[in-house]
């Protein structure tokens, strides 16, 4: 019997704060057979105390639904957690020093793997040259992905291991060249290393109150063995749930996704690249480059894929960041709806990952076509603002249009929040904060709406409307938090005043004002089974 199939305990949690729309003043909850059985007040909890296997005294702690991270690359996240992380390197010189130190302590690695450099944040704005990396590694194979994972710098030794790329020009590799060196680098990771990286990533997610991750795999991202191994690991061991998406195109892709156990031929099916790597596909040229990026799929390609997925009963999904890429998705999905029927397309809940450069027209189309926007608020926190990477690439005026979460909500577009880890770290409360305190005025949403997008939104994105919320009958996926006083935060003060009135029935959330400490996860439970307990608790 696996850890997943062992019968979960019946548990009473009491003397805390339970975040539930069923009772905004709930202080107790009963979990039975892996589901929420009851939520209510402390006085009523006594009636359940004798009939449970365990009583948990919350001692004032907050209980919320577990978070769902709707866009994760699990193995890469684990390798980043255990490998070379350049995300905090303040300069090119500091990054090269980290590479030298890492190479020195990993003498047996066939290929050195690192992630997270961002030259746009360094003085001079220059990435490392191949010669500099060759010197720093002593001539060993090295793969260093940029923070957006849409380009990489490598050593000569890795190029020599990659068919057809030995004479590649210096500088970051993008598109097919990047996919080729990435495949060569990750081929050197042993099955045991891969499994350990997956365990590390899932354990880290659980420690942050994440109960479910959406794995976005595909032939240009990972391998079939990586994907099926992760799904098998998640099914057999205690940890977060893993919902798998396999990004492969057309009828063959649909068949492969089904064969591999994926929920959809979706996730990072690339329509374009990323803004930081100048590969997001734009209608007008970049401000700092004389081109419009890279288009990997056309509207006709999108339409054919959506038709194939809809007819097969699977979700379709696309990675689209630039405005031209988002337009291609909208035009393609609309053409598919004309062929198979709008109702069937809407019912399938097809997804768009990232969807950063939106217009009122494309937002309205998302609502019309029933598309879920799977978005990453941490992108704005990291790259937004008047002098951020978005403004460098697009100019301040275009940069201000990015990630318009409030407009998406007003239009009725379903939101599912994620991290795209390892692009930005797994950090659910930080993600909610980033959406509530958006760097562009008018794009932020209430903390409550952001919290919903990061809990219930992820479940709705996989077709489940009965989960991600603590009400009787819902899956018992929850997290316990140590936090300060609960409040209601909203961009509009009139909304905030009404929401804090007891008549509104709005349960409070932690104060996420920038600079304040974020909640600390004490315990995470998935399907009634504990998957994380903070040491010392």
XYZ file of C-alpha atoms in Angstrom, residues 57-402:
346
model
C -5.147 22.651 18.884
C -4.451 25.481 16.442
C -3.534 27.913 19.223
C -4.816 30.845 17.173
C -3.250 29.780 13.869
C -4.919 30.440 10.518
C -6.193 27.568 8.346
C -6.612 28.240 4.631
C -7.046 26.139 1.515
C -3.669 24.922 0.279
C -2.283 26.926 -2.609
C -2.154 25.653 -6.178
C 0.823 26.753 -8.262
C -0.584 26.622 -11.781
C 2.735 26.664 -13.679
C 5.808 24.787 -12.478
C 8.815 23.010 -13.994
C 9.421 20.614 -11.132
C 12.710 18.974 -12.040
C 14.281 22.277 -13.075
C 13.045 23.767 -9.800
C 14.705 20.982 -7.832
C 17.937 21.296 -9.790
C 17.926 25.055 -9.163
C 17.346 24.506 -5.441
C 20.247 22.068 -5.226
C 22.488 23.555 -7.930
C 23.936 26.870 -9.037
C 21.512 29.764 -8.524
C 22.579 33.055 -10.104
C 19.351 34.972 -9.443
C 20.910 37.044 -6.675
C 24.220 37.739 -8.458
C 24.556 41.576 -8.468
C 27.027 41.739 -11.356
C 28.704 39.793 -14.133
C 31.864 39.492 -12.041
C 29.906 38.055 -9.107
C 28.190 35.556 -11.404
C 31.509 34.360 -12.818
C 32.864 33.956 -9.282
C 29.867 31.794 -8.390
C 30.467 29.678 -11.498
C 34.125 29.159 -10.523
C 33.197 28.158 -6.962
C 30.466 25.801 -8.143
C 32.765 24.084 -10.638
C 35.357 23.596 -7.906
C 32.968 21.816 -5.527
C 31.337 19.631 -8.232
C 34.336 17.913 -9.826
C 32.401 14.774 -10.815
C 29.399 16.355 -12.558
C 29.318 15.469 -16.254
C 27.648 18.809 -16.995
C 27.456 21.814 -14.681
C 23.924 23.217 -14.475
C 22.985 26.708 -13.369
C 20.055 29.083 -13.662
C 18.825 32.587 -12.988
C 21.253 35.110 -14.500
C 19.692 38.377 -15.631
C 22.088 40.751 -17.370
C 19.408 43.466 -17.520
C 19.950 43.931 -13.772
C 23.752 44.046 -13.933
C 25.953 47.139 -14.413
C 26.768 47.250 -18.114
C 23.921 44.867 -18.966
C 26.215 42.291 -20.584
C 25.929 38.499 -20.250
C 29.087 36.391 -19.841
C 31.011 35.474 -22.981
C 31.801 31.888 -23.861
C 35.512 32.530 -23.256
C 34.769 33.837 -19.749
C 32.712 30.749 -18.961
C 35.343 28.428 -20.440
C 37.901 30.017 -18.131
C 35.627 29.899 -15.075
C 34.886 26.187 -15.532
C 38.306 25.047 -16.647
C 36.864 24.006 -20.000
C 34.055 21.807 -18.638
C 30.511 21.557 -20.075
C 28.252 24.212 -18.533
C 24.635 25.236 -19.170
C 23.377 28.492 -17.628
C 19.759 29.382 -18.375
C 18.661 32.994 -18.251
C 16.056 33.742 -15.595
C 13.191 33.380 -18.114
C 14.588 30.013 -19.366
C 14.203 31.172 -22.991
C 17.917 31.607 -23.612
C 21.152 30.282 -22.177
C 24.888 30.826 -22.203
C 27.090 27.745 -22.458
C 30.698 26.680 -22.651
C 32.517 25.421 -25.718
C 32.639 21.938 -24.186
C 28.834 21.750 -24.042
C 28.518 22.923 -27.650
C 30.848 20.106 -28.653
C 28.403 17.661 -27.038
C 25.466 19.138 -28.994
C 25.049 17.905 -32.575
C 25.302 20.682 -35.156
C 26.174 23.470 -32.724
C 29.953 23.268 -32.369
C 30.345 26.482 -34.396
C 27.480 28.452 -32.810
C 28.110 32.195 -32.480
C 28.999 33.659 -29.105
C 26.257 35.082 -26.921
C 22.999 33.742 -25.476
C 21.425 30.927 -27.489
C 17.696 31.119 -28.240
C 14.984 29.136 -30.044
C 16.088 25.812 -31.581
C 19.735 26.241 -30.595
C 18.707 26.749 -26.980
C 16.421 23.722 -27.034
C 19.289 21.623 -28.414
C 21.863 22.616 -25.779
C 19.251 22.276 -23.033
C 18.496 18.725 -24.162
C 22.208 17.890 -24.254
C 22.741 19.320 -20.768
C 19.783 17.600 -19.150
C 20.648 14.294 -20.815
C 23.625 14.195 -18.446
C 21.315 14.187 -15.394
C 20.979 10.626 -14.126
C 17.553 9.142 -13.242
C 18.562 9.152 -9.577
C 19.552 12.845 -9.705
C 16.296 13.655 -11.467
C 14.161 11.869 -8.887
C 16.019 13.552 -6.047
C 15.498 16.961 -7.674
C 11.775 16.241 -7.985
C 11.558 15.209 -4.321
C 13.388 18.367 -3.239
C 11.079 20.580 -5.315
C 7.878 18.946 -4.076
C 9.032 19.019 -0.444
C 9.876 22.707 -0.815
C 6.431 23.373 -2.310
C 4.765 21.555 0.591
C 6.779 23.619 3.097
C 5.213 26.745 1.575
C 1.609 25.562 1.879
C 1.344 24.483 -1.760
C -0.923 21.448 -2.111
C -0.983 21.134 -5.906
C 1.397 21.990 -8.729
C 0.674 22.017 -12.442
C 3.702 20.502 -14.156
C 4.256 22.067 -17.569
C 6.313 19.511 -19.466
C 6.910 18.870 -23.136
C 9.459 17.627 -25.642
C 11.207 21.030 -25.807
C 11.282 21.376 -22.017
C 11.927 18.001 -20.448
C 11.715 14.329 -21.435
C 8.946 11.764 -21.372
C 10.824 9.844 -18.662
C 11.083 13.018 -16.582
C 7.345 13.663 -16.950
C 6.092 10.145 -16.232
C 8.614 9.720 -13.412
C 7.282 12.844 -11.701
C 3.656 11.742 -12.016
C 4.572 8.312 -10.634
C 6.514 9.833 -7.728
C 3.612 12.111 -6.821
C 1.154 9.198 -6.942
C 3.263 6.967 -4.713
C 4.686 9.321 -2.082
C 3.178 11.893 0.241
C 3.491 15.382 -1.096
C 1.664 17.905 -3.250
C -0.644 16.692 -5.966
C 0.863 16.979 -9.459
C -1.324 17.720 -12.479
C 0.610 17.138 -15.671
C 0.435 19.017 -18.972
C 2.384 17.857 -22.016
C 3.064 20.552 -24.640
C 3.036 18.745 -27.961
C 1.166 19.867 -31.041
C -1.688 18.409 -33.100
C -3.235 14.957 -33.137
C 0.092 13.244 -32.394
C 0.597 15.558 -29.438
C -2.906 14.820 -28.164
C -2.250 11.075 -28.381
C 1.120 11.448 -26.630
C -0.373 13.597 -23.859
C -3.048 11.004 -23.170
C -0.512 8.156 -23.274
C 1.750 9.940 -20.775
C -1.082 10.635 -18.318
C -1.367 14.370 -18.970
C -4.578 16.306 -18.414
C -4.001 18.236 -21.613
C -1.716 18.879 -24.557
C -1.040 22.235 -22.998
C 1.255 24.239 -20.773
C 4.331 25.580 -22.509
C 3.306 24.928 -26.088
C 5.303 27.891 -27.320
C 3.609 30.465 -29.541
C 6.541 32.772 -28.762
C 9.406 33.209 -26.303
C 10.055 35.748 -23.547
C 10.573 39.489 -23.296
C 13.880 39.289 -21.446
C 15.399 37.159 -24.204
C 13.884 39.345 -26.955
C 11.922 36.320 -28.218
C 8.382 37.312 -27.211
C 6.496 38.063 -30.448
C 5.347 41.684 -30.750
C 3.233 43.701 -33.177
C 5.786 46.557 -33.064
C 9.576 46.233 -32.643
C 11.313 46.161 -29.295
C 12.529 49.498 -28.005
C 16.034 48.099 -27.502
C 16.223 45.769 -30.534
C 15.335 46.244 -34.196
C 12.969 43.278 -34.532
C 9.632 41.937 -33.239
C 10.757 38.690 -31.608
C 10.063 35.096 -32.584
C 6.819 33.428 -33.688
C 6.808 29.662 -33.191
C 3.140 28.999 -34.030
C 0.624 30.725 -36.297
C -3.085 31.265 -35.733
C -3.713 28.301 -38.072
C -1.451 26.104 -35.916
C -3.365 27.195 -32.818
C -6.713 26.480 -34.455
C -5.690 22.972 -35.534
C -4.430 22.152 -32.049
C -7.536 23.468 -30.293
C -9.772 21.456 -32.638
C -7.737 18.289 -32.009
C -7.808 18.764 -28.220
C -11.485 19.725 -28.061
C -12.544 16.720 -30.106
C -10.372 14.450 -27.937
C -11.812 15.851 -24.694
C -8.469 17.295 -23.528
C -7.411 20.794 -22.602
C -5.355 22.791 -25.051
C -3.013 25.454 -23.815
C -0.387 27.818 -25.114
C 2.551 29.871 -23.889
C 1.953 33.392 -25.224
C 3.611 36.539 -23.864
C 3.907 39.165 -26.624
C 0.858 40.964 -28.011
C 1.270 39.366 -31.452
C 1.452 35.911 -29.881
C -1.663 36.544 -27.792
C -3.452 37.763 -30.937
C -2.469 34.554 -32.738
C -3.916 32.496 -29.883
C -7.180 34.438 -29.861
C -7.569 34.230 -33.644
C -6.764 30.529 -33.603
C -9.144 29.655 -30.781
C -11.902 31.684 -32.431
C -11.356 29.805 -35.712
C -11.537 26.516 -33.805
C -14.791 27.611 -32.184
C -16.251 28.302 -35.620
C -15.428 24.718 -36.583
C -16.402 22.710 -33.476
C -18.782 25.166 -31.786
C -18.243 27.915 -29.229
C -19.985 25.974 -26.450
C -17.574 23.037 -26.795
C -14.539 25.313 -26.810
C -15.743 27.179 -23.723
C -16.530 23.933 -21.895
C -12.994 22.646 -22.494
C -11.466 25.530 -20.468
C -8.424 25.908 -22.676
C -5.548 27.833 -21.118
C -3.104 30.588 -21.989
C 0.098 30.677 -19.954
C 1.606 34.073 -19.024
C -0.589 36.242 -21.333
C 1.337 39.363 -20.393
C 0.738 41.791 -23.273
C -3.027 42.093 -23.477
C -5.330 44.697 -25.013
C -9.013 45.388 -24.335
C -9.770 43.435 -27.519
C -7.846 40.316 -26.531
C -9.155 40.465 -22.953
C -12.715 40.511 -24.298
C -11.837 37.552 -26.534
C -10.505 35.566 -23.555
C -13.862 36.077 -21.833
C -15.855 35.207 -24.953
C -13.879 32.017 -25.622
C -13.740 30.827 -22.005
C -9.936 30.946 -21.862
C -8.210 30.706 -18.485
C -5.366 33.169 -17.960
C -2.615 31.256 -16.132
C -0.487 34.181 -14.991
C 2.490 34.981 -12.770
C 2.190 38.152 -10.661
C 5.813 37.829 -9.527
C 6.836 38.759 -13.075
C 5.499 42.266 -12.476
C 7.180 42.474 -9.059
C 10.505 41.497 -10.625
C 10.394 43.234 -14.010
C 7.681 45.912 -13.809
C 7.969 49.568 -12.918
C 9.207 52.622 -14.762
C 12.834 51.449 -14.909
C 12.369 47.673 -14.946
C 13.149 45.131 -17.652
C 9.724 45.575 -19.288
C 10.374 49.294 -19.731
C 13.869 48.583 -21.125
C 12.480 46.173 -23.701
C 9.226 47.931 -24.600
C 9.458 51.538 -23.453
C 7.559 52.872 -20.464
C 4.229 53.346 -22.270
C 3.914 49.759 -23.526
C 5.343 48.404 -20.280
C 2.468 49.967 -18.331
C -0.034 47.785 -20.211
C 1.446 44.484 -19.019
